[in-house]
Short mmCIF file of C-alpha atoms (C1' of nucleotides) in Angstrom, two decimals:
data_model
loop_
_atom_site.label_atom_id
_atom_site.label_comp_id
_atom_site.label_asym_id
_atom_site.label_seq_id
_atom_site.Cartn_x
_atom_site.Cartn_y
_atom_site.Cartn_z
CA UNK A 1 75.75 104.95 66.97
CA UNK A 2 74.87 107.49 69.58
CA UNK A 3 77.68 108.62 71.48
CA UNK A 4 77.48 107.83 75.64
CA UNK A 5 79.28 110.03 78.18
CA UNK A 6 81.61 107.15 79.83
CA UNK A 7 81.00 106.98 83.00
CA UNK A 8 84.71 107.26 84.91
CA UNK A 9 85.05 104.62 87.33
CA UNK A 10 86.79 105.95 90.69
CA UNK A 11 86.33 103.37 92.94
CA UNK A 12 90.32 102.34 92.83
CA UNK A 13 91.13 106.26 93.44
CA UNK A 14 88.95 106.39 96.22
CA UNK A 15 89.90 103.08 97.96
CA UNK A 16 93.16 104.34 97.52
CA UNK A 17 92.40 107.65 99.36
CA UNK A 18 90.29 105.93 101.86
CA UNK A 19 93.22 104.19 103.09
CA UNK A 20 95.17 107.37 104.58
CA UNK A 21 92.03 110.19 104.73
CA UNK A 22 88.14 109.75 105.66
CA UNK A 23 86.29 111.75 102.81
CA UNK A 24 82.77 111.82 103.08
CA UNK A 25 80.50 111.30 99.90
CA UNK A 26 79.96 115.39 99.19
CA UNK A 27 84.20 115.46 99.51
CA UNK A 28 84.38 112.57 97.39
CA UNK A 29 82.41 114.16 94.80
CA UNK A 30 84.52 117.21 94.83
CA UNK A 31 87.64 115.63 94.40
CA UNK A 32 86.44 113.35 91.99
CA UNK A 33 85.15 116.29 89.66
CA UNK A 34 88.64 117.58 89.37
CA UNK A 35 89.75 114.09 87.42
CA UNK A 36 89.74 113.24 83.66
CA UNK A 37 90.48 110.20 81.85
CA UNK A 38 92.64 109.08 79.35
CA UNK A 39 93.45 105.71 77.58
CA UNK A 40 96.87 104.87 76.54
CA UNK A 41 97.61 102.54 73.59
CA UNK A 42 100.81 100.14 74.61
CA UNK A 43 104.12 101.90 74.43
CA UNK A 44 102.19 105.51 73.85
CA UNK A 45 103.81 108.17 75.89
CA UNK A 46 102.23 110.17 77.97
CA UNK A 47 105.45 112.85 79.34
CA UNK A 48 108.02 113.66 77.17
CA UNK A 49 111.72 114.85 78.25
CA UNK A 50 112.32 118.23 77.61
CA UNK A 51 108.64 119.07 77.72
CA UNK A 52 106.89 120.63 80.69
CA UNK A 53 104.33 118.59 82.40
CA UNK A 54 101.29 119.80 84.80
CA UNK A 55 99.72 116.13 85.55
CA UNK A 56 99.77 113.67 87.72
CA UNK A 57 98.26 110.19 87.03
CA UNK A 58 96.59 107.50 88.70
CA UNK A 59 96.57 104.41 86.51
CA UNK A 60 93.60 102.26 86.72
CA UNK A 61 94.66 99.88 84.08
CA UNK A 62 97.54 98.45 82.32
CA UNK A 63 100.89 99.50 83.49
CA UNK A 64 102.83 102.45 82.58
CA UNK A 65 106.74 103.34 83.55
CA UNK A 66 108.92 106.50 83.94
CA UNK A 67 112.48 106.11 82.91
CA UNK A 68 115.85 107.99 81.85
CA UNK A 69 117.50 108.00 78.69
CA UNK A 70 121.35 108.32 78.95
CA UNK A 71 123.64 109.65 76.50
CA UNK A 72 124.25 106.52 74.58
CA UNK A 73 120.31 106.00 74.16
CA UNK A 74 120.11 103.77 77.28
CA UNK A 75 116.83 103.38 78.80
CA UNK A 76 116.63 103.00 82.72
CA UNK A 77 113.49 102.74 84.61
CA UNK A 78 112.67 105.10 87.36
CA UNK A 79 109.28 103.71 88.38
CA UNK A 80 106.82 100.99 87.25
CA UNK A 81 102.77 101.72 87.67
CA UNK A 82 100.56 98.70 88.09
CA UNK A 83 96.73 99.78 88.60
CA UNK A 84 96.35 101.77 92.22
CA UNK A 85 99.97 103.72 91.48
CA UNK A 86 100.66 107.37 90.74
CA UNK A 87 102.95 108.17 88.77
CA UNK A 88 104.25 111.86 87.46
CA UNK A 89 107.62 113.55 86.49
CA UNK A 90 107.44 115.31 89.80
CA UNK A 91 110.72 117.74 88.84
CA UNK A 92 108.83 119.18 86.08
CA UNK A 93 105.60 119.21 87.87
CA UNK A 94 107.13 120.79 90.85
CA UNK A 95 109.51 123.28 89.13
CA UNK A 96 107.07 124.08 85.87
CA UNK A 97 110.22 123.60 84.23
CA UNK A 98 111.30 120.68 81.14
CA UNK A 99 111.30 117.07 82.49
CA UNK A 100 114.63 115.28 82.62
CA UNK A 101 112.43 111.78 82.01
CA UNK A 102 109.95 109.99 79.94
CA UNK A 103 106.77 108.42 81.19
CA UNK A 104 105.03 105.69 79.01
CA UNK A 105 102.61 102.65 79.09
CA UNK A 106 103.53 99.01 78.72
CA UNK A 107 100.88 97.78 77.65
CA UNK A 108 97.26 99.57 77.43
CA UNK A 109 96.01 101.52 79.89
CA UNK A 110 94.03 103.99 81.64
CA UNK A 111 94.87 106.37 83.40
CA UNK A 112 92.68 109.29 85.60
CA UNK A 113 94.64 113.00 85.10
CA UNK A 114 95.15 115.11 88.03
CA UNK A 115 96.57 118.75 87.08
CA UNK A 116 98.38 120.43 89.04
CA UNK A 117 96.65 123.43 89.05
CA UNK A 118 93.32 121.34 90.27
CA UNK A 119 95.77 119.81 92.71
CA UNK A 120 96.80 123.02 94.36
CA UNK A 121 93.02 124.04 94.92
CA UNK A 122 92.50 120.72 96.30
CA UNK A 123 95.12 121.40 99.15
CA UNK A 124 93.04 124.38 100.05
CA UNK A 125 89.54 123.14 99.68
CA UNK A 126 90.08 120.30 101.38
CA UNK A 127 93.14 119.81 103.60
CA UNK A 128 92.58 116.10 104.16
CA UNK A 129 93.77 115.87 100.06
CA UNK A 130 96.84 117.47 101.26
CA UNK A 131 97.49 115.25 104.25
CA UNK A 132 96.68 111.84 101.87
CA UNK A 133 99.51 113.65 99.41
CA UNK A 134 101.57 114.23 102.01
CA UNK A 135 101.61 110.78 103.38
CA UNK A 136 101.85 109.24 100.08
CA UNK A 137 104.80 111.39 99.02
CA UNK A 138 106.45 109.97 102.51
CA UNK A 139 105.82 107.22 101.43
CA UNK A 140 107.55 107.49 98.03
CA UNK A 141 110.26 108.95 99.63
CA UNK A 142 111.19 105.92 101.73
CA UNK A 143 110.60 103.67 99.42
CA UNK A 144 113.14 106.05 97.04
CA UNK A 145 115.75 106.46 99.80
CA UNK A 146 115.63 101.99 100.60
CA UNK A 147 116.36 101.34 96.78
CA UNK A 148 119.56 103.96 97.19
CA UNK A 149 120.32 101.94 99.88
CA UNK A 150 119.84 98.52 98.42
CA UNK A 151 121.67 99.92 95.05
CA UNK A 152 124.96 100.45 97.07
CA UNK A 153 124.42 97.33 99.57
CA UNK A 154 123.22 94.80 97.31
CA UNK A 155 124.83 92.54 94.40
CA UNK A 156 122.51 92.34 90.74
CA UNK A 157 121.03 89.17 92.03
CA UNK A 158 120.13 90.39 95.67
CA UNK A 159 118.34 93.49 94.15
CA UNK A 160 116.66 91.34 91.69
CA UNK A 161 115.41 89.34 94.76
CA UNK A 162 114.46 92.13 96.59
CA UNK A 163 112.25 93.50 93.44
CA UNK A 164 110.30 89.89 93.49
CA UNK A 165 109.43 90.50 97.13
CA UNK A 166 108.25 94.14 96.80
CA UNK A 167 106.25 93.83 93.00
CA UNK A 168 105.31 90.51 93.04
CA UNK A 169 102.85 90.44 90.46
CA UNK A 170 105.22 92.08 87.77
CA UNK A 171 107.52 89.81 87.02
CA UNK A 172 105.35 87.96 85.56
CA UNK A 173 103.83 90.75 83.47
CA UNK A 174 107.10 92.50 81.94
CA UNK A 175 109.43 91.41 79.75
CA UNK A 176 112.53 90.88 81.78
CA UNK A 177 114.46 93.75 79.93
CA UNK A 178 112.33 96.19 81.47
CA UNK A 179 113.49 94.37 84.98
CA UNK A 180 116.81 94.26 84.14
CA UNK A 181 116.32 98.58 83.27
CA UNK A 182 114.96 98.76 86.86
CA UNK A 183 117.23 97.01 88.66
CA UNK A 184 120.33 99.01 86.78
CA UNK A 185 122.09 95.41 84.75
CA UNK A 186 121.89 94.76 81.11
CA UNK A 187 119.12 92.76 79.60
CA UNK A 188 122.40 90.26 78.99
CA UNK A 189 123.87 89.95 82.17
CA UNK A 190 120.21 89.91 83.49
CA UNK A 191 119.75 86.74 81.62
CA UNK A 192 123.00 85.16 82.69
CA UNK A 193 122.41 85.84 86.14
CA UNK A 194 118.83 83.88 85.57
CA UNK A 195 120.64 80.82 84.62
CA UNK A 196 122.58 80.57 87.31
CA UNK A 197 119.73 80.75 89.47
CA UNK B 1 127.47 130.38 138.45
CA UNK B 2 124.17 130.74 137.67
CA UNK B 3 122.10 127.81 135.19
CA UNK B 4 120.32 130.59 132.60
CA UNK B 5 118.02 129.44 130.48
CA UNK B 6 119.53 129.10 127.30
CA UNK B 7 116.99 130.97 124.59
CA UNK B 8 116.67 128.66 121.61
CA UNK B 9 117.73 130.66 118.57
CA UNK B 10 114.91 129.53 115.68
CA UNK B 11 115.81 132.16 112.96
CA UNK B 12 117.39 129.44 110.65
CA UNK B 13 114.09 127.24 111.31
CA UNK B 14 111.93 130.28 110.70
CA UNK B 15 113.64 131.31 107.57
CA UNK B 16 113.60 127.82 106.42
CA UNK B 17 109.64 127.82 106.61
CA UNK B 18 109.37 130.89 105.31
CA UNK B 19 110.29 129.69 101.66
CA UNK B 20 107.42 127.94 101.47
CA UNK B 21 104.61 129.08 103.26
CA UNK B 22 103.37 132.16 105.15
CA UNK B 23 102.72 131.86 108.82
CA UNK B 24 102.31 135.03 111.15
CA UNK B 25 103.95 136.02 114.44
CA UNK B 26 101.25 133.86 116.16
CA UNK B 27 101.62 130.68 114.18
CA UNK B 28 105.45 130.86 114.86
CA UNK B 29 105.63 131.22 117.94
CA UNK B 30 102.82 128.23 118.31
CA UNK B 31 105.27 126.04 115.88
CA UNK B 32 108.57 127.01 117.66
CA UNK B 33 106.61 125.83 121.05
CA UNK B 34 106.90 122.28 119.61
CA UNK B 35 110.15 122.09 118.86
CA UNK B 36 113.47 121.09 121.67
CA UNK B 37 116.66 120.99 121.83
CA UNK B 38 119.51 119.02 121.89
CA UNK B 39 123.64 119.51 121.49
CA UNK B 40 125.96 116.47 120.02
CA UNK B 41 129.06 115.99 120.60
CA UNK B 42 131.53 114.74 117.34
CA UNK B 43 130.24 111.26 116.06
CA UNK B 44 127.72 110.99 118.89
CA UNK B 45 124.87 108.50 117.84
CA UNK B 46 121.48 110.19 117.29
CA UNK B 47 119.12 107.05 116.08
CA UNK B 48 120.18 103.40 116.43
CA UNK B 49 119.52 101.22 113.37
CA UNK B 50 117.01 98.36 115.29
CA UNK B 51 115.35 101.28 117.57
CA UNK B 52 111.87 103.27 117.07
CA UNK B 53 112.60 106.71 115.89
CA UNK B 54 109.52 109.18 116.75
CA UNK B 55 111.67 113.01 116.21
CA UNK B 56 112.67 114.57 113.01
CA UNK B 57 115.57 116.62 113.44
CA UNK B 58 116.47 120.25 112.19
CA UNK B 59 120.22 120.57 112.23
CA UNK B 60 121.19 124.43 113.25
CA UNK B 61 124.65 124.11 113.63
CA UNK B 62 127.35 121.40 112.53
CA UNK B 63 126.91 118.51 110.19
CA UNK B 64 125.09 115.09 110.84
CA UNK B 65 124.53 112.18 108.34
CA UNK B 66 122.19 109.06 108.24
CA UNK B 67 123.87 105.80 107.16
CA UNK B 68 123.29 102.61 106.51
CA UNK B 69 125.86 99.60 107.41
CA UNK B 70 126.02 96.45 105.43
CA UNK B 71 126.78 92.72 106.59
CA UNK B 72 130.10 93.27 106.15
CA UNK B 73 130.18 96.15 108.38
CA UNK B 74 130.97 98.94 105.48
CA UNK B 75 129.01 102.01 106.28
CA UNK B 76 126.93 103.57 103.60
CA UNK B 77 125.76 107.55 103.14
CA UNK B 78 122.27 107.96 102.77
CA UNK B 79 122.32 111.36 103.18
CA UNK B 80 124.30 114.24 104.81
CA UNK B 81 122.78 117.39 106.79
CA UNK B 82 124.19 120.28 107.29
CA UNK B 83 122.70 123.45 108.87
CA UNK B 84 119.20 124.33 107.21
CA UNK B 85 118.46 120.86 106.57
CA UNK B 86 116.01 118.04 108.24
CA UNK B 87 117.00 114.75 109.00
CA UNK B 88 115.30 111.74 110.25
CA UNK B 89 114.46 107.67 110.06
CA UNK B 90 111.60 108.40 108.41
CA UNK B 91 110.73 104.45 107.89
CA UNK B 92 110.67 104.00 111.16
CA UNK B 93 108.97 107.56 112.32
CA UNK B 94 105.94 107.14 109.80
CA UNK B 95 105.57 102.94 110.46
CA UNK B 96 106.95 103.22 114.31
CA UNK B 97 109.34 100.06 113.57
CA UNK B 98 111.91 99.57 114.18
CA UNK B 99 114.66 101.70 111.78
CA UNK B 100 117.40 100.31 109.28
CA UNK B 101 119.30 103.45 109.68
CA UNK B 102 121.53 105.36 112.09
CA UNK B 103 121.99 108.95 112.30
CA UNK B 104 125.42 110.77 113.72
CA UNK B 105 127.05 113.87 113.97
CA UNK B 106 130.10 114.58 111.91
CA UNK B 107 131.21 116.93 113.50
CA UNK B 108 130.16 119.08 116.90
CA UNK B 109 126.39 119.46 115.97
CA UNK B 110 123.21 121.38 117.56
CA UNK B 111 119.33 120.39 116.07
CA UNK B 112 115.83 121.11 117.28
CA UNK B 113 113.78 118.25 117.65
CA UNK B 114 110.29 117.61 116.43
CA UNK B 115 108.13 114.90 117.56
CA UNK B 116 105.84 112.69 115.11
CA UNK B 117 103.24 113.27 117.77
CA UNK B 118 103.94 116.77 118.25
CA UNK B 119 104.40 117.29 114.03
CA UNK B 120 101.03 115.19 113.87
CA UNK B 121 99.18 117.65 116.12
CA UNK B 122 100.68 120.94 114.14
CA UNK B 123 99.29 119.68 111.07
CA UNK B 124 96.09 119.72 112.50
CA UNK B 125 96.41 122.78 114.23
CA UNK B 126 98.39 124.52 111.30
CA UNK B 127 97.48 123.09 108.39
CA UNK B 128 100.26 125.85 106.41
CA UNK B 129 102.50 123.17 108.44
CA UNK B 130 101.29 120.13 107.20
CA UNK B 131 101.47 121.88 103.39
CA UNK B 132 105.42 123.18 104.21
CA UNK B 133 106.03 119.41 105.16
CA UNK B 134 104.05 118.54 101.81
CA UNK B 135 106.58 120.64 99.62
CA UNK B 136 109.73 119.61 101.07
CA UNK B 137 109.03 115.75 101.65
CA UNK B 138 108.15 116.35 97.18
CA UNK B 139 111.29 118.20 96.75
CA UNK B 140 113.32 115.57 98.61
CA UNK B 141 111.43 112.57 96.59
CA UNK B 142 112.43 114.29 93.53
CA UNK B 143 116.41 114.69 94.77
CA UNK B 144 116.55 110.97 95.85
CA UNK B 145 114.96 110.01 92.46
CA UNK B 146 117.64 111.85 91.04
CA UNK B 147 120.31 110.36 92.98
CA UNK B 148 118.58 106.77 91.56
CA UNK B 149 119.04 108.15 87.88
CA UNK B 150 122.38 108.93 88.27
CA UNK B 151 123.72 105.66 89.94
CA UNK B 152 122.58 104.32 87.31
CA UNK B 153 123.77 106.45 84.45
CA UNK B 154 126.87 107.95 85.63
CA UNK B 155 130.42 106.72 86.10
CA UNK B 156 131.82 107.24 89.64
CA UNK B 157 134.09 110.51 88.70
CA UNK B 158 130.73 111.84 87.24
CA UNK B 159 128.84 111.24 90.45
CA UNK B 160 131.33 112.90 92.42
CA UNK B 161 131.25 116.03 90.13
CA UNK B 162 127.50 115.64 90.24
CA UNK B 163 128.25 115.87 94.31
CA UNK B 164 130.15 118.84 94.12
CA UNK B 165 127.79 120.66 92.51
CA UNK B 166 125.10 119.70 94.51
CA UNK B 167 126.69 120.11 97.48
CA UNK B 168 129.68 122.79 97.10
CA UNK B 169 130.16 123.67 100.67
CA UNK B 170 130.64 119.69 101.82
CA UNK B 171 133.77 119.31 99.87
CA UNK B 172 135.52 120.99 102.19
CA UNK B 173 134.20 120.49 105.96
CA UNK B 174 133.79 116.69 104.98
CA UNK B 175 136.39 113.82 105.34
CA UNK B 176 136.84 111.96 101.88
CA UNK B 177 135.73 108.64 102.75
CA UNK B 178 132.20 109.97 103.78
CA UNK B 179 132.04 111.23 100.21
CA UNK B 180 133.07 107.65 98.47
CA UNK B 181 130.75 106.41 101.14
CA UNK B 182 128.09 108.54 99.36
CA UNK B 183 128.67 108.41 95.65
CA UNK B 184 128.76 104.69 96.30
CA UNK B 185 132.83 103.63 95.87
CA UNK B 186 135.46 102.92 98.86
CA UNK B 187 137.90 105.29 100.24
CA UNK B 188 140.93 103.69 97.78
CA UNK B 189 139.26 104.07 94.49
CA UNK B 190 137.86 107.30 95.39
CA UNK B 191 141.55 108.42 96.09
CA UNK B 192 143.08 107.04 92.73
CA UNK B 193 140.09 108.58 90.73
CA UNK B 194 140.77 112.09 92.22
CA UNK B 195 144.26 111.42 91.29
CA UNK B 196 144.15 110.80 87.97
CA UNK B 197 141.53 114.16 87.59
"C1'" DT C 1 155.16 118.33 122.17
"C1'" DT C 2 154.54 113.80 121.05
"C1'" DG C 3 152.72 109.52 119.77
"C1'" DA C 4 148.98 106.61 118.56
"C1'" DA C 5 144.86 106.29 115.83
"C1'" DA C 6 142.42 107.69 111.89
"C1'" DA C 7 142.57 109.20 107.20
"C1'" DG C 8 144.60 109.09 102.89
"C1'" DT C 9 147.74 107.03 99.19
"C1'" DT C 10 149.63 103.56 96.19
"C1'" DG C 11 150.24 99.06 93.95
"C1'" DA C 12 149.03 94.20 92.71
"C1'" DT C 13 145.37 91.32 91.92
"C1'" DG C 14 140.57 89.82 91.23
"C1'" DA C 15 135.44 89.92 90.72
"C1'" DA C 16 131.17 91.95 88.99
"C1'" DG C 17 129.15 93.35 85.39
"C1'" DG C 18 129.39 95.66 80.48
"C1'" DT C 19 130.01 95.31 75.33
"C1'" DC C 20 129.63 93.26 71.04
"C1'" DA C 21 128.30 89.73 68.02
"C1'" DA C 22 125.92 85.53 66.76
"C1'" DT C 23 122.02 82.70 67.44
"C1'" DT C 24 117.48 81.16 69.18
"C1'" DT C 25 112.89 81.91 70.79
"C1'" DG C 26 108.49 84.00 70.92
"C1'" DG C 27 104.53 87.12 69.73
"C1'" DC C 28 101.63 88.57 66.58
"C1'" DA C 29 100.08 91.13 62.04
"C1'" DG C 30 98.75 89.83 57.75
"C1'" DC D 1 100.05 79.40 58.78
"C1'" DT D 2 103.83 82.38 57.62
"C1'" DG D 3 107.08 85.80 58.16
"C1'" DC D 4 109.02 89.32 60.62
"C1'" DC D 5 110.59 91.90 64.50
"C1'" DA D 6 111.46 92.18 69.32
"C1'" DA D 7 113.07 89.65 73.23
"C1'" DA D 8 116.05 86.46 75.16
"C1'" DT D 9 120.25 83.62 75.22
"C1'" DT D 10 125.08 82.53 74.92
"C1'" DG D 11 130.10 83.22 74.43
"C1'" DA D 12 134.50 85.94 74.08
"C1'" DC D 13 136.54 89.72 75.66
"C1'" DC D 14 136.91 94.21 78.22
"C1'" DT D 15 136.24 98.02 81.84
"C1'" DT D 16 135.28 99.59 86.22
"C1'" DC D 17 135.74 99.26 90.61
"C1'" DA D 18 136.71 96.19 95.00
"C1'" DT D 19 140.00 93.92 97.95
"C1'" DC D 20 144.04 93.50 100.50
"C1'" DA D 21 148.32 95.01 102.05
"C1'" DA D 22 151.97 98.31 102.83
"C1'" DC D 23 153.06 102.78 103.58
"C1'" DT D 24 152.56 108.01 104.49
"C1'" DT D 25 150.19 111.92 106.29
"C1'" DT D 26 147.09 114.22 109.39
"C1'" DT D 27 144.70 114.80 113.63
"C1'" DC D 28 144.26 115.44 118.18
"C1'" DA D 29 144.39 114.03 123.09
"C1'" DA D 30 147.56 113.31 126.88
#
DNA sequence: TTGAAAAGTTGATGAAGGTCAATTTGGCAG
DNA sequence: CTGCCAAATTGACCTTCATCAACTTTTCAA
């Protein structure tokens, strides 16, 4: 069987970009150029703590998370990516130096690979890359700063509430002890607080 | 007696951009032209939670903190600012609604202000702007991320050594119940837990 | 200097959520 | 279809931290 170059679909990553920056097609192109692809079988991890990492990714398919393990082995979820999300272990990407969390898929995926690196020439090449990343990251960072918020205002159930609102479409795509990570109760206590409705 | 012109001193601003990017004695002078000034006095009010904020703030001298206040009227630490640091609404700068937030001063407090309009127009004009406003909005997404991990995986005497190391100078100017207010317990517990060591 | 308000302390009690163990349900590889 | 493993449920008990109230100490303006 003869082997076919795949050809990478970007039209999610550019939507995405056209949102915040106007690229024309020849800018397009050269940001494009700078992404490779990579599939993800479910639960195959793509950062590892303690290791260094130099990516960022855009996930196209499937759904991957980012989460900390404590010292007794507990798992608690950072971030969830749905298709149209980036996700990265920022610290390490930032810093160059060993991750403090875990990034992995929930199911499988796809994901498009930005290195940082290729990301740094980007900013110079073309500024508007740097404005969408610096809107983006604004973004993140209110988003970040209203779940502090909610995580000292809020009881388990309000915070579960205000996750349906904000990520709709995943609770019906995760198992509820990945909610229950992300919303910092135990998988029990998430289930008990279910019942009462 | 005579109204002089009080000369804005911008060394601590200038410094602060200087750890990240490389601007000349041109490009500082044309960022310093954007930026104002304003004095507060001890626990005045800078941003009202339900009013548009459009000014990030650069605190030069004192200490100011944003805050968040729950239906029960219990006031909540977002995040404190002391001099070197920026502070702002930034929900309500980047979507011009209205905030969720207020900001105060702590103590007797001087900042320069910065416009969204007038930041919006630098990072046109200076795009080494727009990329020092990159870094720092990615280094502050990865502290509040961290601040996530550890609500949820440390006890409340861990968070408050977590604080102190963070922020060793705060321990002292800073009244105890704005530090339970920020690692998330009330004045009383935070009191018996420094008790018992 | 003084006195009232704010900050901090201490104790009794209670609620939110965790831990551990037993059991049931569900998904899916063979 | 079967069997197995992961996910979810349920109950008993426990820990952490909140609440409320009384009291002490500090701050700071008149």
């Amino acid at each position: 069987m003869a082997r076919v170059k795949k050809e990478l679909d970007f039209s999610l990553i550019l939507a995405a970009l056209s949102r915040h920056v106007d690229l024309n097609a020849e800018e397009q192109a050269c940001f494009c150029a700078y992404l490779s692809h990579r599939s993800l079988k479910n639960k195959e991890l793509l950062q590892r703590e303690g290791e260094v990492a130099d990516s960022t990714f855009f996930v196209t398919r499937g759904c991957l998370r980012s989460y900390s393990t404590d010292e007794q082995g507990l798992e608690h979820v950072v971030q969830f990516a749905p298709p149209g999300w980036w996700i990265a272990e920022l610290y390490s990407v930032i810093s160059k130096r060993p991750g403090t969390t875990n990034i992995d898929a929930l199911e499988a995926s796809e994901v498009l690979v930005m290195k940082r690196s290729d990301q740094e020439k980007l900013f110079i090449e073309l500024p508007k890359i740097e404005r969408y990343f610096r809107i983006i990251t604004e973004n993140s960072l209110v988003s970040s700063r209203q779940r502090i918020i909610d995580s000292m205002t809020l009881s388990a159930l309000e915070r579960y509430q205000a996750f349906c609102k904000r990520y709709p479409g995943l609770i019906f795509s995760l198992p509820q002890k990945q909610i229950a990570s992300y919303i910092g109760v135990t998988p029990e206590f998430f289930s008990k607080m279910k019942a009462r409705f």
